[in-house]
Amino acid sequence: DVKVTQSSRYLVKRTGEKVFLECVQDMDHENMFWYRQDPGLGLRLIYFSYDVKMKEKGDIPEGYSVSREKKERFSLILESASTNQTSMYLCASSRRILAKNIQYFGAGTRLSVL
Amino acid sequence: GENVEQHPSTLSVQEGDSAVIKCTYSDSASNYFPWYKQELGKGPQLIIDIRSNVGEKKDQRIAVTLNKTAKHFSLHITETQPEDSAVYFCAASLAIGNYGGSQGNLIFGKGTKLSVKP
């Protein structure tokens, strides 16, 4: 059974802190994604990676960075957390070579920045 | 780039009734259209998808229709049940063979919160 695991379900951090959100997939997928989910705004792509050490900006990369040192792990980093980064963060993965583009999602991390 | 519009943003139906969610897309090159269901406390999960060479696809109580000319596709749920209550997302992408970079990324609609009242 496919599995994408996000390290924390809930996280509370203070403004200015450096925050790490971790995501691990066990499906040997090449592609990994970080989304942010806010009410009324749907899923917005922050960053994605289609290979180890590769990263590409999505639609809203400002204030975030990512790291992919191993194929199975994709980390989202908030360099200096701000209150407007309070949100639900979803990680996903998919295969690169595929006739259709199925993404598998983790359960999400709800981050509150105080 | 691709843009996906989804309507309605909320939908409330009585148990047993049908529910329809509609999406439009802008890029005529898109050829793959999945629908994801997100239950409370969980990540989105694929429930049905359709390729551009097919006009309709059905899986038990759910069906998806695609009108390439008008660039819109719809999710139909018949005989709704309380467990159908969730947020539904449509998406569009270009999915052809081997690719890297953003070419094959999913572009999501903003979601529809479906409530099925018993």
PDB file of N, CA, C and O in Angstrom, chain A residues 9 31 33 35 37-38 40-43 45 48 50 56-57 59 88 90 94-108, chain B residues 32 34 36 38 41-46 49 51 57 87 89 93-102 104-111:
ATOM      1  N   ARG A   9       1.491  16.078  12.562  1.00  0.00           N
ATOM      2  CA  ARG A   9       0.131  16.433  12.182  1.00  0.00           C
ATOM      3  C   ARG A   9      -0.185  17.873  12.577  1.00  0.00           C
ATOM      4  O   ARG A   9      -0.885  18.577  11.858  1.00  0.00           O
ATOM      5  N   ASN A  31       9.002  12.132  -8.360  1.00  0.00           N
ATOM      6  CA  ASN A  31       8.484  13.486  -8.123  1.00  0.00           C
ATOM      7  C   ASN A  31       7.964  13.627  -6.704  1.00  0.00           C
ATOM      8  O   ASN A  31       7.273  12.752  -6.192  1.00  0.00           O
ATOM      9  N   PHE A  33       6.205  16.878  -4.035  1.00  0.00           N
ATOM     10  CA  PHE A  33       5.592  18.204  -4.087  1.00  0.00           C
ATOM     11  C   PHE A  33       5.264  18.685  -2.680  1.00  0.00           C
ATOM     12  O   PHE A  33       4.922  17.883  -1.800  1.00  0.00           O
ATOM     13  N   TYR A  35       2.485  21.442  -1.098  1.00  0.00           N
ATOM     14  CA  TYR A  35       1.359  22.335  -1.329  1.00  0.00           C
ATOM     15  C   TYR A  35       0.982  23.009  -0.023  1.00  0.00           C
ATOM     16  O   TYR A  35       1.189  22.482   1.063  1.00  0.00           O
ATOM     17  N   GLN A  37      -2.588  24.532   1.706  1.00  0.00           N
ATOM     18  CA  GLN A  37      -4.041  24.530   1.552  1.00  0.00           C
ATOM     19  C   GLN A  37      -4.671  25.533   2.493  1.00  0.00           C
ATOM     20  O   GLN A  37      -4.516  25.431   3.716  1.00  0.00           O
ATOM     21  N   ASP A  38      -5.375  26.493   1.946  1.00  0.00           N
ATOM     22  CA  ASP A  38      -6.094  27.505   2.726  1.00  0.00           C
ATOM     23  C   ASP A  38      -7.540  27.557   2.264  1.00  0.00           C
ATOM     24  O   ASP A  38      -7.816  27.366   1.067  1.00  0.00           O
ATOM     25  N   GLY A  40     -10.870  28.365   0.656  1.00  0.00           N
ATOM     26  CA  GLY A  40     -11.220  29.224  -0.472  1.00  0.00           C
ATOM     27  C   GLY A  40     -10.123  29.397  -1.503  1.00  0.00           C
ATOM     28  O   GLY A  40     -10.368  29.961  -2.571  1.00  0.00           O
ATOM     29  N   LEU A  41      -8.926  28.917  -1.194  1.00  0.00           N
ATOM     30  CA  LEU A  41      -7.803  29.077  -2.126  1.00  0.00           C
ATOM     31  C   LEU A  41      -7.336  27.740  -2.707  1.00  0.00           C
ATOM     32  O   LEU A  41      -6.460  27.719  -3.580  1.00  0.00           O
ATOM     33  N   GLY A  42      -7.867  26.658  -2.220  1.00  0.00           N
ATOM     34  CA  GLY A  42      -7.518  25.349  -2.764  1.00  0.00           C
ATOM     35  C   GLY A  42      -6.097  24.930  -2.439  1.00  0.00           C
ATOM     36  O   GLY A  42      -5.548  25.287  -1.385  1.00  0.00           O
ATOM     37  N   LEU A  43      -5.495  24.192  -3.351  1.00  0.00           N
ATOM     38  CA  LEU A  43      -4.134  23.686  -3.171  1.00  0.00           C
ATOM     39  C   LEU A  43      -3.200  24.537  -4.017  1.00  0.00           C
ATOM     40  O   LEU A  43      -3.322  24.587  -5.232  1.00  0.00           O
ATOM     41  N   LEU A  45       0.755  25.236  -5.092  1.00  0.00           N
ATOM     42  CA  LEU A  45       2.050  24.566  -5.147  1.00  0.00           C
ATOM     43  C   LEU A  45       3.151  25.504  -4.682  1.00  0.00           C
ATOM     44  O   LEU A  45       3.323  26.600  -5.228  1.00  0.00           O
ATOM     45  N   PHE A  48       8.436  21.917  -5.926  1.00  0.00           N
ATOM     46  CA  PHE A  48       8.428  20.515  -6.289  1.00  0.00           C
ATOM     47  C   PHE A  48       9.819  20.073  -6.692  1.00  0.00           C
ATOM     48  O   PHE A  48      10.698  20.892  -6.948  1.00  0.00           O
ATOM     49  N   TYR A  50      11.756  16.830  -9.029  1.00  0.00           N
ATOM     50  CA  TYR A  50      11.572  15.654  -9.874  1.00  0.00           C
ATOM     51  C   TYR A  50      12.794  14.742  -9.852  1.00  0.00           C
ATOM     52  O   TYR A  50      12.899  13.807 -10.658  1.00  0.00           O
ATOM     53  N   GLU A  56      12.296  22.880  -7.965  1.00  0.00           N
ATOM     54  CA  GLU A  56      11.721  23.880  -8.848  1.00  0.00           C
ATOM     55  C   GLU A  56      10.702  24.691  -8.052  1.00  0.00           C
ATOM     56  O   GLU A  56       9.954  24.118  -7.238  1.00  0.00           O
ATOM     57  N   LYS A  57      10.635  25.970  -8.310  1.00  0.00           N
ATOM     58  CA  LYS A  57       9.645  26.813  -7.644  1.00  0.00           C
ATOM     59  C   LYS A  57       8.268  26.540  -8.211  1.00  0.00           C
ATOM     60  O   LYS A  57       8.100  26.344  -9.415  1.00  0.00           O
ATOM     61  N   ASP A  59       4.044  27.971  -7.440  1.00  0.00           N
ATOM     62  CA  ASP A  59       3.340  29.241  -7.598  1.00  0.00           C
ATOM     63  C   ASP A  59       3.588  30.224  -6.462  1.00  0.00           C
ATOM     64  O   ASP A  59       3.507  31.433  -6.653  1.00  0.00           O
ATOM     65  N   MET A  88      -2.395  24.755   6.400  1.00  0.00           N
ATOM     66  CA  MET A  88      -2.244  23.310   6.266  1.00  0.00           C
ATOM     67  C   MET A  88      -1.246  23.061   5.139  1.00  0.00           C
ATOM     68  O   MET A  88      -1.402  23.610   4.038  1.00  0.00           O
ATOM     69  N   LEU A  90       0.575  20.200   2.722  1.00  0.00           N
ATOM     70  CA  LEU A  90       0.414  18.848   2.198  1.00  0.00           C
ATOM     71  C   LEU A  90       1.597  18.478   1.322  1.00  0.00           C
ATOM     72  O   LEU A  90       2.016  19.262   0.465  1.00  0.00           O
ATOM     73  N   SER A  94       4.690  11.406  -6.856  1.00  0.00           N
ATOM     74  CA  SER A  94       4.165  10.737  -8.049  1.00  0.00           C
ATOM     75  C   SER A  94       5.320  10.156  -8.843  1.00  0.00           C
ATOM     76  O   SER A  94       6.478  10.547  -8.670  1.00  0.00           O
ATOM     77  N   ARG A  95       4.974   9.225  -9.719  1.00  0.00           N
ATOM     78  CA  ARG A  95       5.983   8.679 -10.610  1.00  0.00           C
ATOM     79  C   ARG A  95       6.213   9.643 -11.759  1.00  0.00           C
ATOM     80  O   ARG A  95       5.319  10.379 -12.164  1.00  0.00           O
ATOM     81  N   ARG A  96       7.424   9.630 -12.313  1.00  0.00           N
ATOM     82  CA  ARG A  96       7.718  10.494 -13.448  1.00  0.00           C
ATOM     83  C   ARG A  96       7.210   9.887 -14.732  1.00  0.00           C
ATOM     84  O   ARG A  96       6.595  10.539 -15.539  1.00  0.00           O
ATOM     85  N   ILE A  97       7.493   8.621 -14.917  1.00  0.00           N
ATOM     86  CA  ILE A  97       7.117   7.969 -16.169  1.00  0.00           C
ATOM     87  C   ILE A  97       5.740   7.345 -15.981  1.00  0.00           C
ATOM     88  O   ILE A  97       5.582   6.358 -15.311  1.00  0.00           O
ATOM     89  N   LEU A  98       4.744   7.974 -16.556  1.00  0.00           N
ATOM     90  CA  LEU A  98       3.389   7.507 -16.289  1.00  0.00           C
ATOM     91  C   LEU A  98       2.460   8.046 -17.360  1.00  0.00           C
ATOM     92  O   LEU A  98       2.586   9.175 -17.791  1.00  0.00           O
ATOM     93  N   ALA A  99       1.529   7.216 -17.754  1.00  0.00           N
ATOM     94  CA  ALA A  99       0.538   7.675 -18.719  1.00  0.00           C
ATOM     95  C   ALA A  99      -0.445   8.641 -18.092  1.00  0.00           C
ATOM     96  O   ALA A  99      -1.057   9.436 -18.776  1.00  0.00           O
ATOM     97  N   LYS A 100      -0.627   8.522 -16.798  1.00  0.00           N
ATOM     98  CA  LYS A 100      -1.437   9.507 -16.097  1.00  0.00           C
ATOM     99  C   LYS A 100      -0.751   9.862 -14.787  1.00  0.00           C
ATOM    100  O   LYS A 100      -0.057   9.082 -14.192  1.00  0.00           O
ATOM    101  N   ASN A 101      -1.008  11.049 -14.367  1.00  0.00           N
ATOM    102  CA  ASN A 101      -0.210  11.719 -13.359  1.00  0.00           C
ATOM    103  C   ASN A 101      -0.887  11.624 -11.997  1.00  0.00           C
ATOM    104  O   ASN A 101      -1.489  12.583 -11.541  1.00  0.00           O
ATOM    105  N   ILE A 102      -0.800  10.468 -11.332  1.00  0.00           N
ATOM    106  CA  ILE A 102      -1.467  10.293 -10.040  1.00  0.00           C
ATOM    107  C   ILE A 102      -0.543  10.776  -8.935  1.00  0.00           C
ATOM    108  O   ILE A 102       0.599  10.320  -8.824  1.00  0.00           O
ATOM    109  N   GLN A 103      -1.035  11.683  -8.136  1.00  0.00           N
ATOM    110  CA  GLN A 103      -0.282  12.138  -6.971  1.00  0.00           C
ATOM    111  C   GLN A 103      -0.864  11.497  -5.716  1.00  0.00           C
ATOM    112  O   GLN A 103      -2.073  11.424  -5.547  1.00  0.00           O
ATOM    113  N   TYR A 104       0.031  11.069  -4.832  1.00  0.00           N
ATOM    114  CA  TYR A 104      -0.354  10.476  -3.554  1.00  0.00           C
ATOM    115  C   TYR A 104       0.015  11.458  -2.460  1.00  0.00           C
ATOM    116  O   TYR A 104       1.161  11.913  -2.389  1.00  0.00           O
ATOM    117  N   PHE A 105      -0.967  11.757  -1.615  1.00  0.00           N
ATOM    118  CA  PHE A 105      -0.792  12.794  -0.617  1.00  0.00           C
ATOM    119  C   PHE A 105      -0.595  12.230   0.786  1.00  0.00           C
ATOM    120  O   PHE A 105      -1.153  11.174   1.129  1.00  0.00           O
ATOM    121  N   GLY A 106       0.168  12.962   1.584  1.00  0.00           N
ATOM    122  CA  GLY A 106       0.210  12.710   3.012  1.00  0.00           C
ATOM    123  C   GLY A 106      -1.021  13.289   3.690  1.00  0.00           C
ATOM    124  O   GLY A 106      -1.851  13.944   3.045  1.00  0.00           O
ATOM    125  N   ALA A 107      -1.134  13.076   4.995  1.00  0.00           N
ATOM    126  CA  ALA A 107      -2.306  13.520   5.756  1.00  0.00           C
ATOM    127  C   ALA A 107      -2.260  15.009   6.090  1.00  0.00           C
ATOM    128  O   ALA A 107      -3.259  15.577   6.520  1.00  0.00           O
ATOM    129  N   GLY A 108      -1.105  15.630   5.890  1.00  0.00           N
ATOM    130  CA  GLY A 108      -1.010  17.067   6.114  1.00  0.00           C
ATOM    131  C   GLY A 108      -0.419  17.423   7.465  1.00  0.00           C
ATOM    132  O   GLY A 108      -0.489  16.657   8.423  1.00  0.00           O
TER     133      GLY A 108
ATOM    134  N   TYR B  32      -5.332  15.209 -19.253  1.00  0.00           N
ATOM    135  CA  TYR B  32      -5.613  14.299 -18.145  1.00  0.00           C
ATOM    136  C   TYR B  32      -6.324  15.085 -17.059  1.00  0.00           C
ATOM    137  O   TYR B  32      -5.865  16.151 -16.631  1.00  0.00           O
ATOM    138  N   PRO B  34      -8.054  14.469 -13.381  1.00  0.00           N
ATOM    139  CA  PRO B  34      -8.410  13.655 -12.219  1.00  0.00           C
ATOM    140  C   PRO B  34      -9.311  14.405 -11.248  1.00  0.00           C
ATOM    141  O   PRO B  34      -9.351  15.642 -11.241  1.00  0.00           O
ATOM    142  N   TYR B  36     -10.054  14.448  -7.022  1.00  0.00           N
ATOM    143  CA  TYR B  36      -9.568  14.011  -5.721  1.00  0.00           C
ATOM    144  C   TYR B  36     -10.621  14.306  -4.652  1.00  0.00           C
ATOM    145  O   TYR B  36     -11.316  15.314  -4.719  1.00  0.00           O
ATOM    146  N   GLN B  38     -11.075  14.744  -0.493  1.00  0.00           N
ATOM    147  CA  GLN B  38     -10.360  14.952   0.755  1.00  0.00           C
ATOM    148  C   GLN B  38     -11.334  14.858   1.922  1.00  0.00           C
ATOM    149  O   GLN B  38     -12.163  15.752   2.125  1.00  0.00           O
ATOM    150  N   GLY B  41      -9.414  15.578   7.983  1.00  0.00           N
ATOM    151  CA  GLY B  41      -8.212  15.084   8.638  1.00  0.00           C
ATOM    152  C   GLY B  41      -7.309  14.231   7.762  1.00  0.00           C
ATOM    153  O   GLY B  41      -6.346  13.645   8.257  1.00  0.00           O
ATOM    154  N   LYS B  42      -7.626  14.172   6.466  1.00  0.00           N
ATOM    155  CA  LYS B  42      -6.819  13.348   5.560  1.00  0.00           C
ATOM    156  C   LYS B  42      -6.335  14.164   4.369  1.00  0.00           C
ATOM    157  O   LYS B  42      -6.838  15.248   4.090  1.00  0.00           O
ATOM    158  N   GLY B  43      -5.365  13.614   3.662  1.00  0.00           N
ATOM    159  CA  GLY B  43      -4.931  14.232   2.423  1.00  0.00           C
ATOM    160  C   GLY B  43      -5.856  13.855   1.282  1.00  0.00           C
ATOM    161  O   GLY B  43      -6.610  12.883   1.368  1.00  0.00           O
ATOM    162  N   PRO B  44      -5.839  14.618   0.185  1.00  0.00           N
ATOM    163  CA  PRO B  44      -6.664  14.271  -0.985  1.00  0.00           C
ATOM    164  C   PRO B  44      -6.287  12.901  -1.540  1.00  0.00           C
ATOM    165  O   PRO B  44      -5.125  12.496  -1.496  1.00  0.00           O
ATOM    166  N   GLN B  45      -7.310  12.226  -2.051  1.00  0.00           N
ATOM    167  CA  GLN B  45      -7.092  10.907  -2.627  1.00  0.00           C
ATOM    168  C   GLN B  45      -7.817  10.828  -3.958  1.00  0.00           C
ATOM    169  O   GLN B  45      -8.976  11.241  -4.070  1.00  0.00           O
ATOM    170  N   LEU B  46      -7.149  10.269  -4.980  1.00  0.00           N
ATOM    171  CA  LEU B  46      -7.754  10.127  -6.293  1.00  0.00           C
ATOM    172  C   LEU B  46      -8.979   9.220  -6.230  1.00  0.00           C
ATOM    173  O   LEU B  46      -8.927   8.129  -5.658  1.00  0.00           O
ATOM    174  N   ASP B  49     -10.566   9.428 -12.731  1.00  0.00           N
ATOM    175  CA  ASP B  49      -9.863  10.309 -13.657  1.00  0.00           C
ATOM    176  C   ASP B  49     -10.312  10.000 -15.071  1.00  0.00           C
ATOM    177  O   ASP B  49     -10.935   8.965 -15.342  1.00  0.00           O
ATOM    178  N   ARG B  51      -9.090  10.625 -19.392  1.00  0.00           N
ATOM    179  CA  ARG B  51      -8.168  11.127 -20.401  1.00  0.00           C
ATOM    180  C   ARG B  51      -8.961  11.844 -21.478  1.00  0.00           C
ATOM    181  O   ARG B  51     -10.169  11.608 -21.650  1.00  0.00           O
ATOM    182  N   LYS B  57     -16.628   8.503 -18.133  1.00  0.00           N
ATOM    183  CA  LYS B  57     -16.126   7.340 -17.412  1.00  0.00           C
ATOM    184  C   LYS B  57     -16.939   7.174 -16.149  1.00  0.00           C
ATOM    185  O   LYS B  57     -17.278   8.157 -15.481  1.00  0.00           O
ATOM    186  N   VAL B  87     -14.358  17.355   0.787  1.00  0.00           N
ATOM    187  CA  VAL B  87     -13.982  18.391  -0.181  1.00  0.00           C
ATOM    188  C   VAL B  87     -13.477  17.688  -1.436  1.00  0.00           C
ATOM    189  O   VAL B  87     -12.651  16.770  -1.350  1.00  0.00           O
ATOM    190  N   PHE B  89     -11.713  18.045  -5.246  1.00  0.00           N
ATOM    191  CA  PHE B  89     -10.875  18.886  -6.101  1.00  0.00           C
ATOM    192  C   PHE B  89     -10.820  18.301  -7.504  1.00  0.00           C
ATOM    193  O   PHE B  89     -10.570  17.106  -7.669  1.00  0.00           O
ATOM    194  N   SER B  93      -3.937  18.362 -16.235  1.00  0.00           N
ATOM    195  CA  SER B  93      -2.499  18.324 -16.500  1.00  0.00           C
ATOM    196  C   SER B  93      -2.245  17.760 -17.889  1.00  0.00           C
ATOM    197  O   SER B  93      -3.127  17.213 -18.542  1.00  0.00           O
ATOM    198  N   LEU B  94      -0.997  17.920 -18.283  1.00  0.00           N
ATOM    199  CA  LEU B  94      -0.503  17.293 -19.492  1.00  0.00           C
ATOM    200  C   LEU B  94       0.254  16.058 -19.033  1.00  0.00           C
ATOM    201  O   LEU B  94       1.184  16.165 -18.239  1.00  0.00           O
ATOM    202  N   ALA B  95      -0.191  14.895 -19.423  1.00  0.00           N
ATOM    203  CA  ALA B  95       0.446  13.664 -18.942  1.00  0.00           C
ATOM    204  C   ALA B  95       0.809  12.813 -20.146  1.00  0.00           C
ATOM    205  O   ALA B  95       0.023  12.026 -20.638  1.00  0.00           O
ATOM    206  N   ILE B  96       2.027  12.997 -20.616  1.00  0.00           N
ATOM    207  CA  ILE B  96       2.452  12.211 -21.770  1.00  0.00           C
ATOM    208  C   ILE B  96       3.833  11.650 -21.487  1.00  0.00           C
ATOM    209  O   ILE B  96       4.793  12.371 -21.355  1.00  0.00           O
ATOM    210  N   GLY B  97       3.907  10.319 -21.336  1.00  0.00           N
ATOM    211  CA  GLY B  97       5.184   9.647 -21.297  1.00  0.00           C
ATOM    212  C   GLY B  97       6.145  10.172 -20.249  1.00  0.00           C
ATOM    213  O   GLY B  97       5.777  10.456 -19.120  1.00  0.00           O
ATOM    214  N   ASN B  98       7.362  10.310 -20.601  1.00  0.00           N
ATOM    215  CA  ASN B  98       8.420  10.693 -19.690  1.00  0.00           C
ATOM    216  C   ASN B  98       8.573  12.212 -19.670  1.00  0.00           C
ATOM    217  O   ASN B  98       8.661  12.850 -20.703  1.00  0.00           O
ATOM    218  N   TYR B  99       8.575  12.759 -18.503  1.00  0.00           N
ATOM    219  CA  TYR B  99       8.718  14.209 -18.437  1.00  0.00           C
ATOM    220  C   TYR B  99       9.421  14.598 -17.148  1.00  0.00           C
ATOM    221  O   TYR B  99       9.454  13.853 -16.175  1.00  0.00           O
ATOM    222  N   GLY B 100       9.971  15.724 -17.148  1.00  0.00           N
ATOM    223  CA  GLY B 100      10.549  16.307 -15.949  1.00  0.00           C
ATOM    224  C   GLY B 100      10.148  17.740 -15.888  1.00  0.00           C
ATOM    225  O   GLY B 100       9.570  18.267 -16.826  1.00  0.00           O
ATOM    226  N   GLY B 101      10.409  18.375 -14.799  1.00  0.00           N
ATOM    227  CA  GLY B 101      10.020  19.773 -14.670  1.00  0.00           C
ATOM    228  C   GLY B 101       8.538  19.921 -14.472  1.00  0.00           C
ATOM    229  O   GLY B 101       7.845  18.975 -14.096  1.00  0.00           O
ATOM    230  N   SER B 102       8.002  21.090 -14.770  1.00  0.00           N
ATOM    231  CA  SER B 102       6.626  21.412 -14.423  1.00  0.00           C
ATOM    232  C   SER B 102       5.620  20.944 -15.462  1.00  0.00           C
ATOM    233  O   SER B 102       4.424  21.091 -15.276  1.00  0.00           O
ATOM    234  N   GLY B 104       4.265  18.240 -16.344  1.00  0.00           N
ATOM    235  CA  GLY B 104       3.188  17.328 -15.994  1.00  0.00           C
ATOM    236  C   GLY B 104       2.511  17.645 -14.679  1.00  0.00           C
ATOM    237  O   GLY B 104       1.720  16.841 -14.192  1.00  0.00           O
ATOM    238  N   ASN B 105       2.784  18.789 -14.064  1.00  0.00           N
ATOM    239  CA  ASN B 105       2.183  19.090 -12.765  1.00  0.00           C
ATOM    240  C   ASN B 105       0.673  19.209 -12.861  1.00  0.00           C
ATOM    241  O   ASN B 105       0.119  19.658 -13.860  1.00  0.00           O
ATOM    242  N   LEU B 106       0.007  18.812 -11.786  1.00  0.00           N
ATOM    243  CA  LEU B 106      -1.446  18.972 -11.696  1.00  0.00           C
ATOM    244  C   LEU B 106      -1.773  20.414 -11.329  1.00  0.00           C
ATOM    245  O   LEU B 106      -1.172  20.979 -10.422  1.00  0.00           O
ATOM    246  N   ILE B 107      -2.752  20.983 -12.024  1.00  0.00           N
ATOM    247  CA  ILE B 107      -3.283  22.297 -11.684  1.00  0.00           C
ATOM    248  C   ILE B 107      -4.665  22.057 -11.086  1.00  0.00           C
ATOM    249  O   ILE B 107      -5.558  21.544 -11.760  1.00  0.00           O
ATOM    250  N   PHE B 108      -4.818  22.419  -9.822  1.00  0.00           N
ATOM    251  CA  PHE B 108      -6.045  22.109  -9.095  1.00  0.00           C
ATOM    252  C   PHE B 108      -7.053  23.255  -9.139  1.00  0.00           C
ATOM    253  O   PHE B 108      -6.682  24.431  -9.163  1.00  0.00           O
ATOM    254  N   GLY B 109      -8.338  22.896  -9.110  1.00  0.00           N
ATOM    255  CA  GLY B 109      -9.378  23.862  -8.815  1.00  0.00           C
ATOM    256  C   GLY B 109      -9.373  24.179  -7.335  1.00  0.00           C
ATOM    257  O   GLY B 109      -8.648  23.547  -6.560  1.00  0.00           O
ATOM    258  N   LYS B 110     -10.186  25.143  -6.923  1.00  0.00           N
ATOM    259  CA  LYS B 110     -10.162  25.588  -5.531  1.00  0.00           C
ATOM    260  C   LYS B 110     -10.945  24.692  -4.577  1.00  0.00           C
ATOM    261  O   LYS B 110     -10.903  24.896  -3.369  1.00  0.00           O
ATOM    262  N   GLY B 111     -11.656  23.730  -5.093  1.00  0.00           N
ATOM    263  CA  GLY B 111     -12.332  22.774  -4.233  1.00  0.00           C
ATOM    264  C   GLY B 111     -13.805  23.052  -4.040  1.00  0.00           C
ATOM    265  O   GLY B 111     -14.262  24.194  -4.119  1.00  0.00           O
TER     266      GLY B 111
END
